[in-house]
mmCIF file of C-alpha atoms in Angstrom:
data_model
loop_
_atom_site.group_PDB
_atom_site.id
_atom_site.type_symbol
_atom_site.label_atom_id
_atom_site.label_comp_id
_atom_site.label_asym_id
_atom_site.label_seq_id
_atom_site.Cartn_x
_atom_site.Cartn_y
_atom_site.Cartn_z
ATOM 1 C CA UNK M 1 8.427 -20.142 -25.374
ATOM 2 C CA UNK M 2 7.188 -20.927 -21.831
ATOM 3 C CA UNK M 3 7.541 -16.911 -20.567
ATOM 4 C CA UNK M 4 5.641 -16.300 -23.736
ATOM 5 C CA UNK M 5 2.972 -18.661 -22.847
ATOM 6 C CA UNK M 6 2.542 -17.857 -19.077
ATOM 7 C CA UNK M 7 2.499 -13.996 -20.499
ATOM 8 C CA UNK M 8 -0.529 -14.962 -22.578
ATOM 9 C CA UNK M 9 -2.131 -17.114 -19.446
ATOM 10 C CA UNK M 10 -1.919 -14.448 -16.952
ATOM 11 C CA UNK M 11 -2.888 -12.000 -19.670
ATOM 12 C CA UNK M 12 -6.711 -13.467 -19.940
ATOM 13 C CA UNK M 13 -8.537 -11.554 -17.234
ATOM 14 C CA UNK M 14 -7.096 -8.095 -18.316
ATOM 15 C CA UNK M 15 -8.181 -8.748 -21.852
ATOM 16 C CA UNK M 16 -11.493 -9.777 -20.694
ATOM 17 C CA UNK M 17 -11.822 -6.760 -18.062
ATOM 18 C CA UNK M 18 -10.527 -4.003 -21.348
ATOM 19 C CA UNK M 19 -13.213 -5.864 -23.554
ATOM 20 C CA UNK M 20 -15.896 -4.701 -21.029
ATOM 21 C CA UNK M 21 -14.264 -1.918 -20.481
ATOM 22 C CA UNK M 22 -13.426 -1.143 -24.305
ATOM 23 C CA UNK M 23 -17.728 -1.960 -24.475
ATOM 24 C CA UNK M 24 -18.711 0.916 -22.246
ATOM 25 C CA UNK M 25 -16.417 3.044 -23.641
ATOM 26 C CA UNK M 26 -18.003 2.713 -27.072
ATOM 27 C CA UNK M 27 -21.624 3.956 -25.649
ATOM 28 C CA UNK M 28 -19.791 6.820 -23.568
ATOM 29 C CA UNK M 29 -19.695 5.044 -20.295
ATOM 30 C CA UNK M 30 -16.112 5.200 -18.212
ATOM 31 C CA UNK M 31 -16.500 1.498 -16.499
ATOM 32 C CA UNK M 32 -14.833 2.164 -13.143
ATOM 33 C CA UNK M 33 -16.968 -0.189 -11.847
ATOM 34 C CA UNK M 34 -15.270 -3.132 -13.796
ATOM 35 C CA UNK M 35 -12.473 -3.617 -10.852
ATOM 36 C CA UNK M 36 -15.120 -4.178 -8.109
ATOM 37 C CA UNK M 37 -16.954 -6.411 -9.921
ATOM 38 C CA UNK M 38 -13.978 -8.440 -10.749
ATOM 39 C CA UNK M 39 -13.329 -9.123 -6.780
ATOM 40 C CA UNK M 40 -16.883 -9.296 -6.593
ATOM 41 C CA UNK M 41 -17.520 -12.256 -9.271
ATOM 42 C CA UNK M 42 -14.165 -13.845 -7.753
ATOM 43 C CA UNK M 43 -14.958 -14.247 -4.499
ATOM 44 C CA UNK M 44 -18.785 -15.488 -5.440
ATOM 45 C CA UNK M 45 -17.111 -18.024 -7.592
ATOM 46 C CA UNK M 46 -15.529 -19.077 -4.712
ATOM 47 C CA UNK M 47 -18.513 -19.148 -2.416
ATOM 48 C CA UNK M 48 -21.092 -20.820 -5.119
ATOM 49 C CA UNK M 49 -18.381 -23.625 -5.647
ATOM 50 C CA UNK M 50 -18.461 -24.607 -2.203
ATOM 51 C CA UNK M 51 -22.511 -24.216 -1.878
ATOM 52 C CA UNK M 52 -23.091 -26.487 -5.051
ATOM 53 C CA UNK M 53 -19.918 -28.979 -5.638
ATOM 54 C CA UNK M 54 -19.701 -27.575 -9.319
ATOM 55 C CA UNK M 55 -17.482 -25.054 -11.000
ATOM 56 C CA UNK M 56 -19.517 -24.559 -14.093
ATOM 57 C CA UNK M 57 -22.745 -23.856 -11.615
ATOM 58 C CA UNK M 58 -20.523 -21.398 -9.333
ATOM 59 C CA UNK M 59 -18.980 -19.530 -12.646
ATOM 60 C CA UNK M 60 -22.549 -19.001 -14.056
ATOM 61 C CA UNK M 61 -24.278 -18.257 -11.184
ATOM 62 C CA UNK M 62 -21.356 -15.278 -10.408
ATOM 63 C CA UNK M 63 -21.602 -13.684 -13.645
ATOM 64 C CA UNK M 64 -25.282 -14.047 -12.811
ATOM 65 C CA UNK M 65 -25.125 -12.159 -10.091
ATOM 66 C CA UNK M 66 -22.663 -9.559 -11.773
ATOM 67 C CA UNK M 67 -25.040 -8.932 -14.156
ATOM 68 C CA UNK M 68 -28.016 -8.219 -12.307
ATOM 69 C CA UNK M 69 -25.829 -5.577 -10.045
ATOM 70 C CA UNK M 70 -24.430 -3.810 -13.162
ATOM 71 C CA UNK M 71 -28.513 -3.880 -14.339
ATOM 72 C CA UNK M 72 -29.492 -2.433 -11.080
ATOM 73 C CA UNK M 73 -27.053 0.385 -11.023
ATOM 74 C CA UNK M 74 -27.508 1.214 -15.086
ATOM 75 C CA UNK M 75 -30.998 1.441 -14.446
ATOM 76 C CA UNK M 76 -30.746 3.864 -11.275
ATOM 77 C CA UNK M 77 -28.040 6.040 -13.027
ATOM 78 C CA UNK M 78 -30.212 6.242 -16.261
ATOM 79 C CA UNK M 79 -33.253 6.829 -14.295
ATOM 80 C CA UNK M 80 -31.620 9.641 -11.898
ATOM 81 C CA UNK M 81 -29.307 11.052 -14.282
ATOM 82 C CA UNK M 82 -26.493 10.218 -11.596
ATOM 83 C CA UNK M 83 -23.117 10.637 -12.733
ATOM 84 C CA UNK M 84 -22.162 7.159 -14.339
ATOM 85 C CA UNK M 85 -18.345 8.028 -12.491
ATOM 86 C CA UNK M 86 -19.904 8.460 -9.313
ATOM 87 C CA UNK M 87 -22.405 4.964 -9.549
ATOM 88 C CA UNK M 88 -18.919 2.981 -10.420
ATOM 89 C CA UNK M 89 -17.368 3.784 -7.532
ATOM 90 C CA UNK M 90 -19.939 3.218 -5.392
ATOM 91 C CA UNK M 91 -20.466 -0.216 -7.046
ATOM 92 C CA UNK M 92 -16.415 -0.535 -5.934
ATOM 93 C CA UNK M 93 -17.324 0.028 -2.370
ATOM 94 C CA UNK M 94 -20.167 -2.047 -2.124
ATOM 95 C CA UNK M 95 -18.203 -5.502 -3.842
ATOM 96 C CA UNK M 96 -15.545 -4.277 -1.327
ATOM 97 C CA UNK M 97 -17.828 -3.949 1.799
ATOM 98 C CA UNK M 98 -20.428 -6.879 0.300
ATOM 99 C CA UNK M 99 -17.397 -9.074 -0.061
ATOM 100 C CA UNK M 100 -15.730 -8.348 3.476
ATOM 101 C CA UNK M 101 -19.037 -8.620 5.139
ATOM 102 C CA UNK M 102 -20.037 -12.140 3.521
ATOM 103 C CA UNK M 103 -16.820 -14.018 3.558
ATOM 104 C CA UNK M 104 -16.795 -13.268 7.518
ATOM 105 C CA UNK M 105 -20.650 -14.934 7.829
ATOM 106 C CA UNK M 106 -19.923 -17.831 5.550
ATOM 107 C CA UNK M 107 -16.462 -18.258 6.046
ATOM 108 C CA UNK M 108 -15.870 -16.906 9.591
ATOM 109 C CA UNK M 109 -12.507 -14.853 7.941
ATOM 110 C CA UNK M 110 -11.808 -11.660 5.998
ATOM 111 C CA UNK M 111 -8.415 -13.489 4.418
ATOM 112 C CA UNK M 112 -7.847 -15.701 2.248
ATOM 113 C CA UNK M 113 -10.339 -18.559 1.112
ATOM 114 C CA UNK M 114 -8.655 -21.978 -0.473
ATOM 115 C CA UNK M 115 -9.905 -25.388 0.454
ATOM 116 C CA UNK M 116 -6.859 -26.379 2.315
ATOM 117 C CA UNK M 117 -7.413 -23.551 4.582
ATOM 118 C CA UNK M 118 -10.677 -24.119 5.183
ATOM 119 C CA UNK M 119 -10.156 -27.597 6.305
ATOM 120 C CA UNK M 120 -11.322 -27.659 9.623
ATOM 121 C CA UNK M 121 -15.293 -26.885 9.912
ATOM 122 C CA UNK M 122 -15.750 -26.950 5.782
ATOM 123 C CA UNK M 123 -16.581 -29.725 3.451
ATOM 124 C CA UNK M 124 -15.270 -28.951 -0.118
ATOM 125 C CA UNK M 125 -16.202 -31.371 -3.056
ATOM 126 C CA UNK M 126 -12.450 -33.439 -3.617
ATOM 127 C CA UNK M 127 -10.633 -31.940 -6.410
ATOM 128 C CA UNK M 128 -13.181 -29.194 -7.090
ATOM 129 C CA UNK M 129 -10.477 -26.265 -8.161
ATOM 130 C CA UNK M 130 -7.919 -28.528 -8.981
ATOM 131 C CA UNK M 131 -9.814 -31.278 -11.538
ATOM 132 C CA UNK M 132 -11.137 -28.059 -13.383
ATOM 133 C CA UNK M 133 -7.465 -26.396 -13.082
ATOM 134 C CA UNK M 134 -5.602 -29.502 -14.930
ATOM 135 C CA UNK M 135 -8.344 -29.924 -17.341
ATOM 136 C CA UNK M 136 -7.833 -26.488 -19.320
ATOM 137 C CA UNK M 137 -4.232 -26.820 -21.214
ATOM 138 C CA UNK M 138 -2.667 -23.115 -21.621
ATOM 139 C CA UNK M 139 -3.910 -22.309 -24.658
ATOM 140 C CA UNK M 140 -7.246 -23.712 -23.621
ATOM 141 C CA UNK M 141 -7.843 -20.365 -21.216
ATOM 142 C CA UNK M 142 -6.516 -17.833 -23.765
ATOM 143 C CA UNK M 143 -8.010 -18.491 -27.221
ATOM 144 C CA UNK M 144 -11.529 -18.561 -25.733
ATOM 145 C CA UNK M 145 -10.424 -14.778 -24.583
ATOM 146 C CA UNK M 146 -8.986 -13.788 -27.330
ATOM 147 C CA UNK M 147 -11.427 -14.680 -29.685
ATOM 148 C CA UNK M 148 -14.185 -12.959 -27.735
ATOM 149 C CA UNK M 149 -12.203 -9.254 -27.484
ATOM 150 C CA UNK M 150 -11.694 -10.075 -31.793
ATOM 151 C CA UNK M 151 -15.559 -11.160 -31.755
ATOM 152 C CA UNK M 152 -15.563 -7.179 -31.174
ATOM 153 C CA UNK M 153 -14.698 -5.716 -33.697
ATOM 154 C CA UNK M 154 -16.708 -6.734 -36.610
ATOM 155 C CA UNK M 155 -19.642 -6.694 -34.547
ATOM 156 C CA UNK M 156 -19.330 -3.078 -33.218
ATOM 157 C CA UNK M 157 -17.846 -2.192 -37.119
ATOM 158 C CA UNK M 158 -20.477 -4.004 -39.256
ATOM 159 C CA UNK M 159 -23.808 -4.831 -37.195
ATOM 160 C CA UNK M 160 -26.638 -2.553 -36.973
ATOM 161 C CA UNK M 161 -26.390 -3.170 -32.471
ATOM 162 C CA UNK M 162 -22.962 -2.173 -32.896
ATOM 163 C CA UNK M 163 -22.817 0.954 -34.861
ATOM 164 C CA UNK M 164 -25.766 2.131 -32.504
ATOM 165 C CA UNK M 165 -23.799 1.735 -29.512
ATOM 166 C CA UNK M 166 -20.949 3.785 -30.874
ATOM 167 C CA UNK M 167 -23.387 6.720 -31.791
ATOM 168 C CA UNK M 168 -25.062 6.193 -28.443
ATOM 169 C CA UNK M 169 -21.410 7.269 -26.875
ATOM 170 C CA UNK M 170 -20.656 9.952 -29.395
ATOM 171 C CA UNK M 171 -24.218 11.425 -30.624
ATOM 172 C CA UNK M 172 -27.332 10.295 -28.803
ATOM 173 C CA UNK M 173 -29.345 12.888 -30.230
ATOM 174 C CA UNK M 174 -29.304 11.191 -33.586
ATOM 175 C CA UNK M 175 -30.567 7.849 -31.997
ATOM 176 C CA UNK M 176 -33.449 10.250 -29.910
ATOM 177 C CA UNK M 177 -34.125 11.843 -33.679
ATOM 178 C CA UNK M 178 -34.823 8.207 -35.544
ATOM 179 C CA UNK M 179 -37.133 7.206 -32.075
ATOM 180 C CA UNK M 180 -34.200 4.712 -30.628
ATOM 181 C CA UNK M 181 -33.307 5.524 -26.737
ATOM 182 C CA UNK M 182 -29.782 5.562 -26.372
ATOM 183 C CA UNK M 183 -30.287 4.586 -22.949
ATOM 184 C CA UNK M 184 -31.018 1.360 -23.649
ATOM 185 C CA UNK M 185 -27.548 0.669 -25.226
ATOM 186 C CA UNK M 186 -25.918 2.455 -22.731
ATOM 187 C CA UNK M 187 -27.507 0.234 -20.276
ATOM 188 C CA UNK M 188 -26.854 -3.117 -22.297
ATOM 189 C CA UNK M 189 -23.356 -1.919 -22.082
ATOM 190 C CA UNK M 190 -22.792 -1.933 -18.590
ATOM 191 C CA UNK M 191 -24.216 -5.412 -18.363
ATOM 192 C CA UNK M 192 -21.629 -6.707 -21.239
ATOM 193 C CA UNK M 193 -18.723 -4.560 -19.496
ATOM 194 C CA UNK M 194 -19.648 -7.112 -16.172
ATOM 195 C CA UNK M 195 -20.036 -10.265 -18.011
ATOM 196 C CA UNK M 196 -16.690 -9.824 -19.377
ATOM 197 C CA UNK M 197 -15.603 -8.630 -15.475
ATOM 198 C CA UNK M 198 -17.382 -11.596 -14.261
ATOM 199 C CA UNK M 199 -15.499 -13.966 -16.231
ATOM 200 C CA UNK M 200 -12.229 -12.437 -15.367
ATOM 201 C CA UNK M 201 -13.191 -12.814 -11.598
ATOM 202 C CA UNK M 202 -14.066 -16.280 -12.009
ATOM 203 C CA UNK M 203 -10.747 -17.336 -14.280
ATOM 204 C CA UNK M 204 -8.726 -15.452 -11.457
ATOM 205 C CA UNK M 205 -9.908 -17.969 -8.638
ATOM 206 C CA UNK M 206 -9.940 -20.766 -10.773
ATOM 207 C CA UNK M 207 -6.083 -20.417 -11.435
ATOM 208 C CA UNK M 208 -5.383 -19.936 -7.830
ATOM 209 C CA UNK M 209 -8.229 -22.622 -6.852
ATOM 210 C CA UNK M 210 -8.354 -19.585 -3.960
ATOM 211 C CA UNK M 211 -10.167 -16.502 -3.271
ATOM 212 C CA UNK M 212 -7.915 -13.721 -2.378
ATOM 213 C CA UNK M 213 -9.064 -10.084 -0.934
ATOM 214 C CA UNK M 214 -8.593 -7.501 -3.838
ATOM 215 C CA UNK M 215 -7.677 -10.083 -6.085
ATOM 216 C CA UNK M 216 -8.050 -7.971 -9.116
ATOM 217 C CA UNK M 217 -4.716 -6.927 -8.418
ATOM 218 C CA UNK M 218 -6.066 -3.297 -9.848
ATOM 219 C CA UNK M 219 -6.843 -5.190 -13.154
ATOM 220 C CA UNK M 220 -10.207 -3.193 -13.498
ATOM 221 C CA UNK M 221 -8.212 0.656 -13.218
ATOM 222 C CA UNK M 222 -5.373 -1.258 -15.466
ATOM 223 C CA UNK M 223 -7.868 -1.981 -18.113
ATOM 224 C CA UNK M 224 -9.219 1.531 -18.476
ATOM 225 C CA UNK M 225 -5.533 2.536 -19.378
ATOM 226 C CA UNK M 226 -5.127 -0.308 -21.919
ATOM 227 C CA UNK M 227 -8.686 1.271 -23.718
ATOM 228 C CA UNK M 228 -6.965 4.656 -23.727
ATOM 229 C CA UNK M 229 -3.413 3.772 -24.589
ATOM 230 C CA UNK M 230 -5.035 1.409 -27.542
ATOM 231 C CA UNK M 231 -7.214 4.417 -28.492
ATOM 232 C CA UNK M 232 -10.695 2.469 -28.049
ATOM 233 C CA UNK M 233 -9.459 0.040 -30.956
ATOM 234 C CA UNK M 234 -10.360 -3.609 -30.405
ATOM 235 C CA UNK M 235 -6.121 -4.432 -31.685
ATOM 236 C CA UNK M 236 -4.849 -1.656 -30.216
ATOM 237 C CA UNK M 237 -6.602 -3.130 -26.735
ATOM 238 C CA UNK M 238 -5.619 -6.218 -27.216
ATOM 239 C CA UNK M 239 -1.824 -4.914 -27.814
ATOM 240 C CA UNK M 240 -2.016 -2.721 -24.799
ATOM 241 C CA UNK M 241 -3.521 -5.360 -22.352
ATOM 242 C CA UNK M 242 -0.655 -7.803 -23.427
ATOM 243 C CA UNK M 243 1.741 -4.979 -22.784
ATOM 244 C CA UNK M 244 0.747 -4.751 -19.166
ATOM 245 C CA UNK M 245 0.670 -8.157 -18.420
ATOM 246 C CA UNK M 246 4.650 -8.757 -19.906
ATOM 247 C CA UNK M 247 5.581 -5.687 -17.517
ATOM 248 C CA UNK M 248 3.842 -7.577 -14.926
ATOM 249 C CA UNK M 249 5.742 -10.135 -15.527
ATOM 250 C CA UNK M 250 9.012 -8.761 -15.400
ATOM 251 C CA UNK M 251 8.120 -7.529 -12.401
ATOM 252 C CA UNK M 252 7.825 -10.470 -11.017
ATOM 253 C CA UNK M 253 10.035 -11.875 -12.084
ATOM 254 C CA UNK M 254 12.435 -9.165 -11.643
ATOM 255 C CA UNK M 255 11.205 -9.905 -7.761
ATOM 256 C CA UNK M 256 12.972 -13.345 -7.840
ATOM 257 C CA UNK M 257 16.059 -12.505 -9.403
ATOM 258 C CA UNK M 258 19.474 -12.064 -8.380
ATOM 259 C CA UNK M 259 21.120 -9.018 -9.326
ATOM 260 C CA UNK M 260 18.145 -6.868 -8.641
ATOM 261 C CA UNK M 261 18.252 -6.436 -4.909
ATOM 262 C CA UNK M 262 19.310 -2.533 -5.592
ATOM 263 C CA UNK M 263 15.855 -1.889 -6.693
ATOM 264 C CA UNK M 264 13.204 -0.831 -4.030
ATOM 265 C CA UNK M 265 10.378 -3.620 -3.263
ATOM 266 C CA UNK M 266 7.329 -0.854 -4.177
ATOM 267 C CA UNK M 267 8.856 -0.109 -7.372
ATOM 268 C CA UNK M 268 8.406 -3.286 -9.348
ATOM 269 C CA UNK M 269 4.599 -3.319 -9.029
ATOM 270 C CA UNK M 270 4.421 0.188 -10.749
ATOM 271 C CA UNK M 271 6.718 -1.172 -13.912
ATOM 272 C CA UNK M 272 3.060 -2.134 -15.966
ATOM 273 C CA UNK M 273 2.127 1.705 -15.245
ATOM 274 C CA UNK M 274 5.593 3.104 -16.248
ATOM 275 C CA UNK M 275 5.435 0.903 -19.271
ATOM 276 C CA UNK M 276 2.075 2.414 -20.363
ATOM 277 C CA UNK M 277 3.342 5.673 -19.790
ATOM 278 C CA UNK M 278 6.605 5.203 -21.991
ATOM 279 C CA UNK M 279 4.132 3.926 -24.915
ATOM 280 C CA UNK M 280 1.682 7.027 -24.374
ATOM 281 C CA UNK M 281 4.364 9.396 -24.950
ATOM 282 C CA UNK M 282 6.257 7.514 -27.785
ATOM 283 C CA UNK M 283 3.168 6.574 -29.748
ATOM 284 C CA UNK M 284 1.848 10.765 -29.407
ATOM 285 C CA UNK M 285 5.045 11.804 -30.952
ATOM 286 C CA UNK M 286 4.372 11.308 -34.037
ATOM 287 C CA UNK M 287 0.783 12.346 -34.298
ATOM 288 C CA UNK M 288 2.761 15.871 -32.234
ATOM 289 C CA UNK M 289 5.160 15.884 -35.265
ATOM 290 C CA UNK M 290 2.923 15.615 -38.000
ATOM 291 C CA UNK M 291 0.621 18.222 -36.388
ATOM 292 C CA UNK M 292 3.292 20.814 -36.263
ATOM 293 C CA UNK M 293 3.870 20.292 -39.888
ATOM 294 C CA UNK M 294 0.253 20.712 -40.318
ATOM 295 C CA UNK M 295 0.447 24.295 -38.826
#
C-alpha cells in the first residue's frame, strides 16, 4: 500500500505536465516548451518564497510568471508564423540560461537552493517549506491532480471551448470559415499547457522544500511520450503518466537494492523509457493484426 501511494505522490507533476501537454496537443501545438518551464516555475517558487515569507504568494506569483512567458512566445510565434517546435526550445534555453543567471545574482550559486544551505547570509521565514510540506497528507497532493487531468475530458468532449480547440489542431479552416481565429485557441493553449507546468514546478520544490538545477528530471520530454503512448486520450494519459512514474520507481528503487549491483548505474534511469517502449509496441499489435485482416 505505501509503494502504491508514494507511486501516486511522485506521479503528480507528470500528470500535471501531460495535462498541459495533452492541452496543446489538442489545438496542434507539440509543447516542448513544458520541461523548461517546469525548472523555470520551480526555481521561481523557490526565489518568491524567500522574497515574500509565503508559499501560496511564491506558487501564484510563479505560475504568474509562467504564464505571461508562454503568452509572450504564443503571441510572437502566431504573429511570425515561427515554427511552434523551434519557439519551445528556445523557451528551454532561456528558463535554462534565465535560471542559471538569476540564482547566481540572488543566491550567489548555480547549485542547489534549500534553506539549510543558505544559512549563512539568508534569512528564510522558520518552517516556510516544511509547515506547508506536513500540512498536505498524500492523498491531499494527488486528488487535486487527478481531478484536474479528469476535469479534461468532458470539457474538451462536451463544451463548445473544447470542441473548438480540437478543430483548431485538426481543421482550422473550418473555424476561419464560421469567422472564429484558431489562433486564439492555439494561443490559450499554450498558456493552459504552462499553468499546468507551473504547478508541477512549484509541487516539485515544495516536496523537496529545495530548488534543484534541472529539476524536472526530463518530466516535460517524459510527458510528451505519455500523450502519444495514451493516444491524446485524457485515461489513456493518465494510465501512461502513472506508468512512467512506477518505472521510475523501480528504478530507484532497484538503485538501493541488493542483488542488483550487476546492472550498470546509467541503465536504471532509462527503465521509464524502456517501459514506454514495451507498451508502444504491445498495445500496436493488435491494431497491426486486425489491419492485416482488413487487407
Amino acid at each position: 500500500m505505501k509503494i502504491i501511494l508514494n507511486i501516486l505522490v511522485s506521479s503528480v507533476p507528470l500528470l500535471l505536465a501531460s495535462a498541459g501537454a495533452l492541452v496543446s496537443e489538442y489545438a496542434g501545438v507539440l509543447a516542448v516548451f513544458i520541461d523548461g518551464l517546469i525548472n523555470l516555475s520551480a526555481f521561481l517558487t523557490f526565489l518568491f518564497a524567500y522574497w515574500t515569507g509565503s508559499v501560496a504568494s511564491a506558487c501564484l506569483l510563479a505560475a504568474l510568471c509562467a504564464v505571461l512567458v508562454a503568452l509572450l512566445a504564443s503571441y510572437y510565434t502566431e504573429k511570425t508564423k515561427a515554427n511552434p517546435f523551434v519557439t519551445g526550445i528556445v523557451l528551454n534555453l532561456f528558463s535554462s540560461g534565465f535560471t542559471s543567471v538569476c540564482s547566481s545574482l540572488v543566491f550567489r550559486t548555480k547549485g542547489v537552493l534549500s534553506p539549510a544551505i543558505l544559512s549563512s547570509g539568508f534569512t528564510f521565514k522558520e518552517g516556510l517549506f516544511p509547515s506547508l510540506t506536513n500540512e498536505i497528507s498524500l492523498f491531499a497532493l494527488f486528488i487535486p491532480a487527478f481531478i484536474c487531468v479528469l476535469v479534461l475530458y468532458p470539457v474538451v468532449r462536451y463544451t463548445k471551448w473544447g470542441l473548438r480547440l480540437v478543430v483548431a489542431g485538426a481543421a482550422p479552416d473550418i473555424l476561419k470559415k464560421k469567422g472564429v481565429e484558431p489562433s486564439v485557441y492555439r494561443c490559450s493553449s499554450w498558456l493552459i499547457a504552462a499553468l499546468f507546468a507551473s504547478v508541477a514546478g512549484s509541487v516539485l520544490t515544495l516536496r523537496l522544500s529545495s530548488f534543484v538545477p534541472n529539476i524536472s528530471s526530463g518530466r516535460g520530454w517524459i510527458a510528451l511520450a505519455a500523450v502519444f503512448l495514451g493516444r491524446r486520450n485524457v485515461f489513456g494519459v493518465i494510465a501512461s503518466s502513472l506508468l512512467f512514474t512506477a518505472a521510475g520507481y523501480a528504478a530507484d528503487s532497484i538503485q538501493t537494492a541488493a542483488g542488483f549491483s550487476f546492472i550498470p548505474p546509467s541503465v536504471l534511469p532509462a527503465l521509464p523509457y524502456i517501459a514506454a517502449t514495451v507498451v508502444f509496441f504491445v498495445s500496436r499489435s493488435p491494431n497491426r493484426a486486425r489491419n492485416s485482416k482488413k487487407n
